[in-house]
Short mmCIF file of C-alpha atoms in Angstrom, two decimals:
data_model
loop_
_atom_site.label_atom_id
_atom_site.label_comp_id
_atom_site.label_asym_id
_atom_site.label_seq_id
_atom_site.Cartn_x
_atom_site.Cartn_y
_atom_site.Cartn_z
CA MET I 22 -2.33 10.24 -12.26
CA ASN I 23 -1.71 13.82 -13.38
CA GLY I 24 -2.41 16.52 -10.82
CA LEU I 25 -1.78 14.38 -7.73
CA ARG I 26 0.73 15.33 -5.04
CA PHE I 27 2.78 13.11 -2.80
CA SER I 28 1.70 13.38 0.84
CA THR I 29 2.31 11.10 3.82
CA GLN I 30 4.64 8.17 3.26
CA GLN I 31 4.78 4.97 5.30
CA VAL I 32 7.19 2.06 4.97
CA LEU I 33 5.90 -1.31 6.13
CA THR I 34 7.70 -4.60 6.60
CA ALA I 35 6.26 -7.42 4.53
CA GLY I 36 7.04 -10.31 6.85
CA SER I 37 5.70 -13.70 7.86
CA SER I 38 2.58 -12.14 9.42
CA SER I 39 0.31 -9.38 8.14
CA SER I 40 1.27 -5.82 9.11
CA ALA I 41 -0.95 -2.78 8.56
CA SER I 42 -0.35 0.90 7.93
CA SER I 43 -1.85 3.83 9.77
CA ALA I 44 -5.21 5.06 8.50
CA PHE I 45 -5.15 7.19 5.35
CA GLY I 46 -5.88 10.90 5.73
CA ALA I 47 -8.99 12.87 4.86
CA ASN I 48 -7.67 14.23 1.56
CA THR I 49 -6.14 10.98 0.30
CA GLU I 50 -7.75 9.65 -2.88
CA TYR I 51 -5.07 7.26 -4.13
CA ILE I 52 -2.00 5.55 -2.82
CA ARG I 53 1.22 4.67 -4.63
CA VAL I 54 2.58 1.27 -3.56
CA VAL I 55 6.02 -0.19 -4.33
CA SER I 56 7.48 -3.32 -2.72
CA THR I 57 11.05 -4.63 -2.66
CA ILE I 58 9.65 -8.19 -2.75
CA ALA I 59 6.54 -9.90 -4.08
CA ALA I 60 3.79 -9.40 -1.51
CA TYR I 61 0.11 -9.90 -0.79
CA ILE I 62 -1.88 -6.78 0.13
CA GLN I 63 -5.35 -5.89 1.32
CA ILE I 64 -7.00 -2.50 1.72
CA ALA I 65 -9.82 -2.03 4.21
CA VAL I 66 -10.65 -0.22 7.46
CA SER I 67 -9.23 -3.23 9.34
CA PRO I 68 -7.20 -5.18 6.73
CA THR I 69 -5.37 -8.49 7.05
CA ALA I 70 -3.22 -9.56 4.11
CA ALA I 71 -3.20 -13.28 3.27
CA ALA I 72 -2.29 -15.61 0.42
CA THR I 73 -5.87 -15.15 -0.83
CA THR I 74 -5.66 -11.33 -1.14
CA ALA I 75 -4.22 -9.20 -3.96
CA TYR I 76 -0.69 -9.95 -5.16
CA ILE I 77 1.85 -7.30 -6.12
CA PRO I 78 5.16 -8.16 -7.78
CA ALA I 79 8.50 -6.79 -6.60
CA ASP I 80 9.59 -3.36 -7.86
CA ASP I 81 6.29 -2.65 -9.65
CA VAL I 82 4.52 0.67 -9.01
CA GLU I 83 0.81 0.31 -8.23
CA TYR I 84 -1.72 3.17 -7.91
CA ILE I 85 -4.79 2.22 -5.89
CA LYS I 86 -7.97 4.19 -5.14
CA VAL I 87 -8.66 4.42 -1.39
CA SER I 88 -10.93 6.19 1.06
CA GLU I 89 -10.28 8.14 4.24
CA GLY I 90 -9.76 5.86 7.23
CA GLU I 91 -8.75 2.80 5.21
CA LYS I 92 -5.39 1.09 5.73
CA ILE I 93 -3.18 -1.24 3.71
CA ALA I 94 -1.83 -4.52 5.07
CA CYS I 95 0.97 -6.56 3.56
CA LEU I 96 2.40 -10.07 3.82
CA ARG I 97 5.52 -11.46 2.16
CA VAL I 98 5.46 -14.09 -0.59
CA GLY I 99 8.27 -16.57 0.04
CA GLY I 100 10.79 -16.75 2.84
CA SER I 101 12.46 -13.32 2.91
CA ASP I 102 11.09 -10.10 4.43
CA GLY I 103 10.94 -6.91 2.39
CA LYS I 104 9.77 -3.31 2.51
CA VAL I 105 6.51 -1.93 1.13
CA SER I 106 6.50 1.81 0.49
CA VAL I 107 3.06 3.44 0.62
CA THR I 108 2.66 7.08 -0.42
CA GLU I 109 -0.66 8.88 0.00
CA LEU I 110 -1.62 11.02 -3.00
CA THR I 111 -3.77 14.15 -2.74
CA GLN I 112 -4.99 16.77 -5.20
#
């Protein structure tokens, strides 16, 4: 991930229902995702996270390739809400 810069950051609540970010910007190629709890995520233009979508463990840094206009949605695993930090990365 050398040469990438931090850009827009969003913090989502991973709760009992899926919540989505704002759309990623035109220059965003990757996102950096970190969650305080285990969570399910989905990336799409109109995403809905569910128990059948990708799983991320708590406190693990994930780098994910994305396209302009896509969003990320998250959903908690278990009974406690948490925060999902999403940072857009640009060149």
